[in-house]
Amino acid sequence: MTTIGFIGSGNIGSQLARLAVAHGYDVVMSNSRGPETLSDLVAELGERATAGTRDEAAAKGDLVVVTVPLAAISTIPVEPLVGKVVVDTNNYYPQRDGQISELDAETTTVSEILQDRLPESHVVKAFNHIAAADLTTAGSPSGTAGRRALIVAGNDPEARKAVGDLIDEFGFEPVDIGVLSEGWRIQRDTPGYVAPFDAIGLELAVADAKRYADM
């Protein structure tokens, strides 16, 4: 893997891109407003960064990060992402996204909705429970005592491992919580959400999570 595509270049996307170029990856940035609006970010990121359309970011990325609000999921290109690992950083905020009945009823999760949109891609939930600013400041080398941990969840074990390896490379301890349907355990208002746990602490927080209906 040499190139990471970004569909969405806001707080999380731009911070992950900074991590990516710092670790030797090329990045293709995109947003809903067009490549020309990303010139300042691309200039900051340097020679490893280019701006493109969402389709171009999807096509050029060996791995692609989707970091857009839920309302924009219907705009995610499908065909260029076939067979690829797609990282979903999203969370459900009704005040931003509007009420989504299946999420309110907890019959599915945010990342499962994206997986339904991309049936031939390997969606992995990651980077959704850390403040954007912490991505470039809270990492530490592998083996560091108390190293901050981040989850991965996905239906494909190899895809989970690929994203877990990237998390490790970016300075965080990966914690595999299983399939996408388990992603609710790290959604907003759960014990592990945004809190800076090490691996053991995060595993306990995930295990202690309760459904909204039971809170």
PDB file of C-alpha atoms in Angstrom:
ATOM      1  CA  MET A   1       0.000   0.000   0.000  1.00  0.00           C
ATOM      2  CA  THR A   2       1.467   3.333  -1.064  1.00  0.00           C
ATOM      3  CA  THR A   3      -1.517   5.635  -1.582  1.00  0.00           C
ATOM      4  CA  ILE A   4      -4.403   6.518   0.734  1.00  0.00           C
ATOM      5  CA  GLY A   5      -7.442   8.196  -0.743  1.00  0.00           C
ATOM      6  CA  PHE A   6      -9.591  10.509   1.351  1.00  0.00           C
ATOM      7  CA  ILE A   7     -13.268  11.087   0.687  1.00  0.00           C
ATOM      8  CA  GLY A   8     -13.758  13.992   3.036  1.00  0.00           C
ATOM      9  CA  SER A   9     -10.982  16.340   4.096  1.00  0.00           C
ATOM     10  CA  GLY A  10     -12.332  17.922   7.264  1.00  0.00           C
ATOM     11  CA  ASN A  11     -10.844  17.698  10.746  1.00  0.00           C
ATOM     12  CA  ILE A  12     -10.402  13.918  10.875  1.00  0.00           C
ATOM     13  CA  GLY A  13      -9.491  13.520   7.211  1.00  0.00           C
ATOM     14  CA  SER A  14      -6.858  16.260   7.218  1.00  0.00           C
ATOM     15  CA  GLN A  15      -5.293  14.975  10.437  1.00  0.00           C
ATOM     16  CA  LEU A  16      -5.115  11.417   9.136  1.00  0.00           C
ATOM     17  CA  ALA A  17      -3.566  12.769   5.933  1.00  0.00           C
ATOM     18  CA  ARG A  18      -0.886  14.514   8.001  1.00  0.00           C
ATOM     19  CA  LEU A  19      -0.120  11.215   9.703  1.00  0.00           C
ATOM     20  CA  ALA A  20      -0.068   9.407   6.375  1.00  0.00           C
ATOM     21  CA  VAL A  21       2.420  11.715   4.671  1.00  0.00           C
ATOM     22  CA  ALA A  22       4.584  11.740   7.797  1.00  0.00           C
ATOM     23  CA  HIS A  23       4.818   7.963   7.459  1.00  0.00           C
ATOM     24  CA  GLY A  24       5.688   7.997   3.772  1.00  0.00           C
ATOM     25  CA  TYR A  25       2.298   7.534   2.113  1.00  0.00           C
ATOM     26  CA  ASP A  26       0.969   9.446  -0.860  1.00  0.00           C
ATOM     27  CA  VAL A  27      -2.493  10.919  -0.297  1.00  0.00           C
ATOM     28  CA  VAL A  28      -5.290  11.990  -2.622  1.00  0.00           C
ATOM     29  CA  MET A  29      -7.626  14.450  -0.926  1.00  0.00           C
ATOM     30  CA  SER A  30     -11.214  15.175  -1.934  1.00  0.00           C
ATOM     31  CA  ASN A  31     -14.281  16.908  -0.602  1.00  0.00           C
ATOM     32  CA  SER A  32     -17.764  17.929  -1.697  1.00  0.00           C
ATOM     33  CA  ARG A  33     -16.684  21.381  -2.913  1.00  0.00           C
ATOM     34  CA  GLY A  34     -14.077  20.421  -5.496  1.00  0.00           C
ATOM     35  CA  PRO A  35     -10.288  19.966  -5.698  1.00  0.00           C
ATOM     36  CA  GLU A  36      -9.600  23.678  -6.090  1.00  0.00           C
ATOM     37  CA  THR A  37     -10.795  24.296  -2.526  1.00  0.00           C
ATOM     38  CA  LEU A  38      -8.075  21.998  -1.155  1.00  0.00           C
ATOM     39  CA  SER A  39      -5.064  23.903  -2.457  1.00  0.00           C
ATOM     40  CA  ASP A  40      -3.993  25.212   0.956  1.00  0.00           C
ATOM     41  CA  LEU A  41      -4.190  21.774   2.563  1.00  0.00           C
ATOM     42  CA  VAL A  42      -2.326  20.110  -0.292  1.00  0.00           C
ATOM     43  CA  ALA A  43       0.373  22.782  -0.139  1.00  0.00           C
ATOM     44  CA  GLU A  44       0.774  22.167   3.584  1.00  0.00           C
ATOM     45  CA  LEU A  45       0.925  18.392   3.146  1.00  0.00           C
ATOM     46  CA  GLY A  46       3.649  18.695   0.523  1.00  0.00           C
ATOM     47  CA  GLU A  47       4.750  16.767  -2.517  1.00  0.00           C
ATOM     48  CA  ARG A  48       3.101  13.511  -1.445  1.00  0.00           C
ATOM     49  CA  ALA A  49      -0.364  15.107  -1.600  1.00  0.00           C
ATOM     50  CA  THR A  50      -2.700  15.827  -4.496  1.00  0.00           C
ATOM     51  CA  ALA A  51      -6.319  16.952  -4.685  1.00  0.00           C
ATOM     52  CA  GLY A  52      -8.956  15.253  -6.789  1.00  0.00           C
ATOM     53  CA  THR A  53     -12.617  14.426  -7.086  1.00  0.00           C
ATOM     54  CA  ARG A  54     -14.216  11.809  -4.871  1.00  0.00           C
ATOM     55  CA  ASP A  55     -14.061   9.337  -7.755  1.00  0.00           C
ATOM     56  CA  GLU A  56     -10.356  10.045  -8.241  1.00  0.00           C
ATOM     57  CA  ALA A  57      -9.590   9.622  -4.537  1.00  0.00           C
ATOM     58  CA  ALA A  58     -11.521   6.347  -4.557  1.00  0.00           C
ATOM     59  CA  ALA A  59      -9.803   5.073  -7.695  1.00  0.00           C
ATOM     60  CA  LYS A  60      -6.239   6.065  -6.790  1.00  0.00           C
ATOM     61  CA  GLY A  61      -6.256   4.966  -3.165  1.00  0.00           C
ATOM     62  CA  ASP A  62      -4.944   1.517  -2.324  1.00  0.00           C
ATOM     63  CA  LEU A  63      -6.914   2.069   0.888  1.00  0.00           C
ATOM     64  CA  VAL A  64      -9.616   4.722   1.122  1.00  0.00           C
ATOM     65  CA  VAL A  65     -10.816   6.686   4.159  1.00  0.00           C
ATOM     66  CA  VAL A  66     -14.435   7.827   4.126  1.00  0.00           C
ATOM     67  CA  THR A  67     -14.885  10.665   6.582  1.00  0.00           C
ATOM     68  CA  VAL A  68     -18.088  12.480   5.655  1.00  0.00           C
ATOM     69  CA  PRO A  69     -21.397  13.125   7.449  1.00  0.00           C
ATOM     70  CA  LEU A  70     -24.055  10.435   7.148  1.00  0.00           C
ATOM     71  CA  ALA A  71     -26.094  12.581   4.780  1.00  0.00           C
ATOM     72  CA  ALA A  72     -23.294  12.285   2.217  1.00  0.00           C
ATOM     73  CA  ILE A  73     -23.069   8.475   2.190  1.00  0.00           C
ATOM     74  CA  SER A  74     -25.276   8.320  -0.913  1.00  0.00           C
ATOM     75  CA  THR A  75     -22.604  10.315  -2.781  1.00  0.00           C
ATOM     76  CA  ILE A  76     -19.787   7.838  -2.093  1.00  0.00           C
ATOM     77  CA  PRO A  77     -18.687   6.273  -5.397  1.00  0.00           C
ATOM     78  CA  VAL A  78     -19.226   2.524  -5.509  1.00  0.00           C
ATOM     79  CA  GLU A  79     -17.421   1.086  -8.520  1.00  0.00           C
ATOM     80  CA  PRO A  80     -13.930   2.547  -7.811  1.00  0.00           C
ATOM     81  CA  LEU A  81     -14.050   1.029  -4.314  1.00  0.00           C
ATOM     82  CA  VAL A  82     -14.831  -2.548  -5.333  1.00  0.00           C
ATOM     83  CA  GLY A  83     -12.439  -4.949  -3.592  1.00  0.00           C
ATOM     84  CA  LYS A  84     -10.786  -2.211  -1.526  1.00  0.00           C
ATOM     85  CA  VAL A  85     -10.464  -1.676   2.204  1.00  0.00           C
ATOM     86  CA  VAL A  86     -12.566   1.342   3.136  1.00  0.00           C
ATOM     87  CA  VAL A  87     -12.072   2.971   6.550  1.00  0.00           C
ATOM     88  CA  ASP A  88     -15.200   4.556   8.031  1.00  0.00           C
ATOM     89  CA  THR A  89     -14.605   7.217  10.709  1.00  0.00           C
ATOM     90  CA  ASN A  90     -18.224   8.304  11.050  1.00  0.00           C
ATOM     91  CA  ASN A  91     -20.570   8.695  14.005  1.00  0.00           C
ATOM     92  CA  TYR A  92     -24.302   9.347  14.230  1.00  0.00           C
ATOM     93  CA  TYR A  93     -25.310  12.726  15.583  1.00  0.00           C
ATOM     94  CA  PRO A  94     -29.078  13.262  15.133  1.00  0.00           C
ATOM     95  CA  GLN A  95     -28.729  17.017  15.598  1.00  0.00           C
ATOM     96  CA  ARG A  96     -26.427  17.062  12.552  1.00  0.00           C
ATOM     97  CA  ASP A  97     -27.675  14.097  10.547  1.00  0.00           C
ATOM     98  CA  GLY A  98     -31.406  14.188  11.294  1.00  0.00           C
ATOM     99  CA  GLN A  99     -33.236  11.224  12.758  1.00  0.00           C
ATOM    100  CA  ILE A 100     -32.373   7.929  11.060  1.00  0.00           C
ATOM    101  CA  SER A 101     -34.935   5.348  12.104  1.00  0.00           C
ATOM    102  CA  GLU A 102     -32.778   2.225  11.891  1.00  0.00           C
ATOM    103  CA  LEU A 103     -30.025   3.856  13.939  1.00  0.00           C
ATOM    104  CA  ASP A 104     -32.532   5.155  16.467  1.00  0.00           C
ATOM    105  CA  ALA A 105     -33.944   1.617  16.734  1.00  0.00           C
ATOM    106  CA  GLU A 106     -30.372   0.234  16.940  1.00  0.00           C
ATOM    107  CA  THR A 107     -31.086  -2.386  14.296  1.00  0.00           C
ATOM    108  CA  THR A 108     -27.903  -1.450  12.418  1.00  0.00           C
ATOM    109  CA  THR A 109     -24.800   0.697  12.829  1.00  0.00           C
ATOM    110  CA  VAL A 110     -23.246   3.599  10.943  1.00  0.00           C
ATOM    111  CA  SER A 111     -20.561   1.453   9.342  1.00  0.00           C
ATOM    112  CA  GLU A 112     -23.047  -1.240   8.344  1.00  0.00           C
ATOM    113  CA  ILE A 113     -24.967   1.438   6.438  1.00  0.00           C
ATOM    114  CA  LEU A 114     -21.762   2.264   4.545  1.00  0.00           C
ATOM    115  CA  GLN A 115     -21.113  -1.439   3.970  1.00  0.00           C
ATOM    116  CA  ASP A 116     -24.603  -1.742   2.475  1.00  0.00           C
ATOM    117  CA  ARG A 117     -23.698   1.116   0.149  1.00  0.00           C
ATOM    118  CA  LEU A 118     -20.423  -0.645  -0.778  1.00  0.00           C
ATOM    119  CA  PRO A 119     -21.306  -4.360  -0.865  1.00  0.00           C
ATOM    120  CA  GLU A 120     -18.118  -5.384  -2.679  1.00  0.00           C
ATOM    121  CA  SER A 121     -15.757  -3.341  -0.489  1.00  0.00           C
ATOM    122  CA  HIS A 122     -14.289  -4.251   2.898  1.00  0.00           C
ATOM    123  CA  VAL A 123     -15.511  -1.582   5.311  1.00  0.00           C
ATOM    124  CA  VAL A 124     -13.613  -1.198   8.577  1.00  0.00           C
ATOM    125  CA  LYS A 125     -14.718   1.105  11.371  1.00  0.00           C
ATOM    126  CA  ALA A 126     -11.770   3.015  12.849  1.00  0.00           C
ATOM    127  CA  PHE A 127     -10.638   6.446  14.053  1.00  0.00           C
ATOM    128  CA  ASN A 128     -14.195   7.372  15.117  1.00  0.00           C
ATOM    129  CA  HIS A 129     -13.579   7.688  18.864  1.00  0.00           C
ATOM    130  CA  ILE A 130     -10.656  10.070  19.086  1.00  0.00           C
ATOM    131  CA  ALA A 131     -10.619  13.865  18.836  1.00  0.00           C
ATOM    132  CA  ALA A 132      -9.055  15.026  15.592  1.00  0.00           C
ATOM    133  CA  ALA A 133      -6.318  17.016  17.333  1.00  0.00           C
ATOM    134  CA  ASP A 134      -5.227  13.935  19.282  1.00  0.00           C
ATOM    135  CA  LEU A 135      -4.437  12.001  16.120  1.00  0.00           C
ATOM    136  CA  THR A 136      -1.191  13.884  15.580  1.00  0.00           C
ATOM    137  CA  THR A 137      -0.293  14.448  19.233  1.00  0.00           C
ATOM    138  CA  ALA A 138      -1.345  11.406  21.267  1.00  0.00           C
ATOM    139  CA  GLY A 139       0.487   8.642  19.413  1.00  0.00           C
ATOM    140  CA  SER A 140       3.573   6.855  20.690  1.00  0.00           C
ATOM    141  CA  PRO A 141       5.906   4.062  19.537  1.00  0.00           C
ATOM    142  CA  SER A 142       4.884   0.427  19.795  1.00  0.00           C
ATOM    143  CA  GLY A 143       5.757  -0.963  23.194  1.00  0.00           C
ATOM    144  CA  THR A 144       5.284   2.338  25.025  1.00  0.00           C
ATOM    145  CA  ALA A 145       3.675   1.771  28.434  1.00  0.00           C
ATOM    146  CA  GLY A 146       0.090   3.027  28.501  1.00  0.00           C
ATOM    147  CA  ARG A 147       0.019   3.548  24.745  1.00  0.00           C
ATOM    148  CA  ARG A 148      -3.358   4.907  23.630  1.00  0.00           C
ATOM    149  CA  ALA A 149      -5.554   2.335  21.921  1.00  0.00           C
ATOM    150  CA  LEU A 150      -8.020   2.581  19.035  1.00  0.00           C
ATOM    151  CA  ILE A 151     -10.533  -0.015  17.863  1.00  0.00           C
ATOM    152  CA  VAL A 152     -11.028  -1.716  14.543  1.00  0.00           C
ATOM    153  CA  ALA A 153     -14.256  -3.457  13.568  1.00  0.00           C
ATOM    154  CA  GLY A 154     -15.049  -5.097  10.247  1.00  0.00           C
ATOM    155  CA  ASN A 155     -16.525  -8.190   8.679  1.00  0.00           C
ATOM    156  CA  ASP A 156     -13.299  -9.177   6.902  1.00  0.00           C
ATOM    157  CA  PRO A 157     -10.463 -10.294   9.226  1.00  0.00           C
ATOM    158  CA  GLU A 158      -7.736  -9.419   6.717  1.00  0.00           C
ATOM    159  CA  ALA A 159      -9.162  -5.919   6.284  1.00  0.00           C
ATOM    160  CA  ARG A 160      -9.287  -5.470  10.059  1.00  0.00           C
ATOM    161  CA  LYS A 161      -5.642  -6.523  10.274  1.00  0.00           C
ATOM    162  CA  ALA A 162      -4.618  -4.120   7.506  1.00  0.00           C
ATOM    163  CA  VAL A 163      -6.253  -1.189   9.277  1.00  0.00           C
ATOM    164  CA  GLY A 164      -4.944  -2.379  12.642  1.00  0.00           C
ATOM    165  CA  ASP A 165      -1.420  -2.373  11.208  1.00  0.00           C
ATOM    166  CA  LEU A 166      -1.979   1.199   9.983  1.00  0.00           C
ATOM    167  CA  ILE A 167      -3.218   2.260  13.429  1.00  0.00           C
ATOM    168  CA  ASP A 168      -0.077   0.759  14.944  1.00  0.00           C
ATOM    169  CA  GLU A 169       2.122   2.530  12.400  1.00  0.00           C
ATOM    170  CA  PHE A 170       0.376   5.822  13.182  1.00  0.00           C
ATOM    171  CA  GLY A 171       1.241   5.466  16.875  1.00  0.00           C
ATOM    172  CA  PHE A 172      -1.727   3.765  18.523  1.00  0.00           C
ATOM    173  CA  GLU A 173      -2.455   0.279  19.852  1.00  0.00           C
ATOM    174  CA  PRO A 174      -5.088  -1.504  17.752  1.00  0.00           C
ATOM    175  CA  VAL A 175      -7.905  -3.306  19.567  1.00  0.00           C
ATOM    176  CA  ASP A 176      -9.926  -5.668  17.363  1.00  0.00           C
ATOM    177  CA  ILE A 177     -13.576  -5.741  18.493  1.00  0.00           C
ATOM    178  CA  GLY A 178     -14.843  -8.017  15.739  1.00  0.00           C
ATOM    179  CA  VAL A 179     -17.505  -7.539  13.081  1.00  0.00           C
ATOM    180  CA  LEU A 180     -19.135  -4.284  12.039  1.00  0.00           C
ATOM    181  CA  SER A 181     -22.267  -4.953  14.060  1.00  0.00           C
ATOM    182  CA  GLU A 182     -20.146  -4.578  17.198  1.00  0.00           C
ATOM    183  CA  GLY A 183     -19.312  -0.991  16.270  1.00  0.00           C
ATOM    184  CA  TRP A 184     -22.147   0.302  18.443  1.00  0.00           C
ATOM    185  CA  ARG A 185     -19.912  -0.421  21.438  1.00  0.00           C
ATOM    186  CA  ILE A 186     -17.750   2.599  20.615  1.00  0.00           C
ATOM    187  CA  GLN A 187     -20.395   5.043  19.378  1.00  0.00           C
ATOM    188  CA  ARG A 188     -21.103   8.421  20.993  1.00  0.00           C
ATOM    189  CA  ASP A 189     -21.925   8.379  24.712  1.00  0.00           C
ATOM    190  CA  THR A 190     -20.370   4.945  25.315  1.00  0.00           C
ATOM    191  CA  PRO A 191     -17.575   4.549  27.915  1.00  0.00           C
ATOM    192  CA  GLY A 192     -14.802   4.279  25.325  1.00  0.00           C
ATOM    193  CA  TYR A 193     -15.898   7.197  23.153  1.00  0.00           C
ATOM    194  CA  VAL A 194     -13.129   9.843  22.945  1.00  0.00           C
ATOM    195  CA  ALA A 195     -11.669   8.692  26.287  1.00  0.00           C
ATOM    196  CA  PRO A 196      -7.881   8.024  26.201  1.00  0.00           C
ATOM    197  CA  PHE A 197      -7.581   4.360  27.211  1.00  0.00           C
ATOM    198  CA  ASP A 198      -4.728   1.934  26.795  1.00  0.00           C
ATOM    199  CA  ALA A 199      -5.549  -1.439  25.233  1.00  0.00           C
ATOM    200  CA  ILE A 200      -6.768  -3.129  28.414  1.00  0.00           C
ATOM    201  CA  GLY A 201      -8.790  -0.089  29.443  1.00  0.00           C
ATOM    202  CA  LEU A 202     -10.379   0.176  26.000  1.00  0.00           C
ATOM    203  CA  GLU A 203     -11.278  -3.522  25.947  1.00  0.00           C
ATOM    204  CA  LEU A 204     -13.011  -3.086  29.325  1.00  0.00           C
ATOM    205  CA  ALA A 205     -14.805   0.059  28.166  1.00  0.00           C
ATOM    206  CA  VAL A 206     -16.039  -1.660  25.022  1.00  0.00           C
ATOM    207  CA  ALA A 207     -17.269  -4.637  27.052  1.00  0.00           C
ATOM    208  CA  ASP A 208     -19.088  -2.257  29.427  1.00  0.00           C
ATOM    209  CA  ALA A 209     -20.962  -0.428  26.676  1.00  0.00           C
ATOM    210  CA  LYS A 210     -24.751  -0.335  26.824  1.00  0.00           C
ATOM    211  CA  ARG A 211     -27.288   0.204  24.095  1.00  0.00           C
ATOM    212  CA  TYR A 212     -28.952   3.610  24.083  1.00  0.00           C
ATOM    213  CA  ALA A 213     -32.217   1.965  25.067  1.00  0.00           C
ATOM    214  CA  ASP A 214     -30.548   0.585  28.174  1.00  0.00           C
ATOM    215  CA  MET A 215     -28.746   3.765  29.225  1.00  0.00           C
TER     216      MET A 215
END
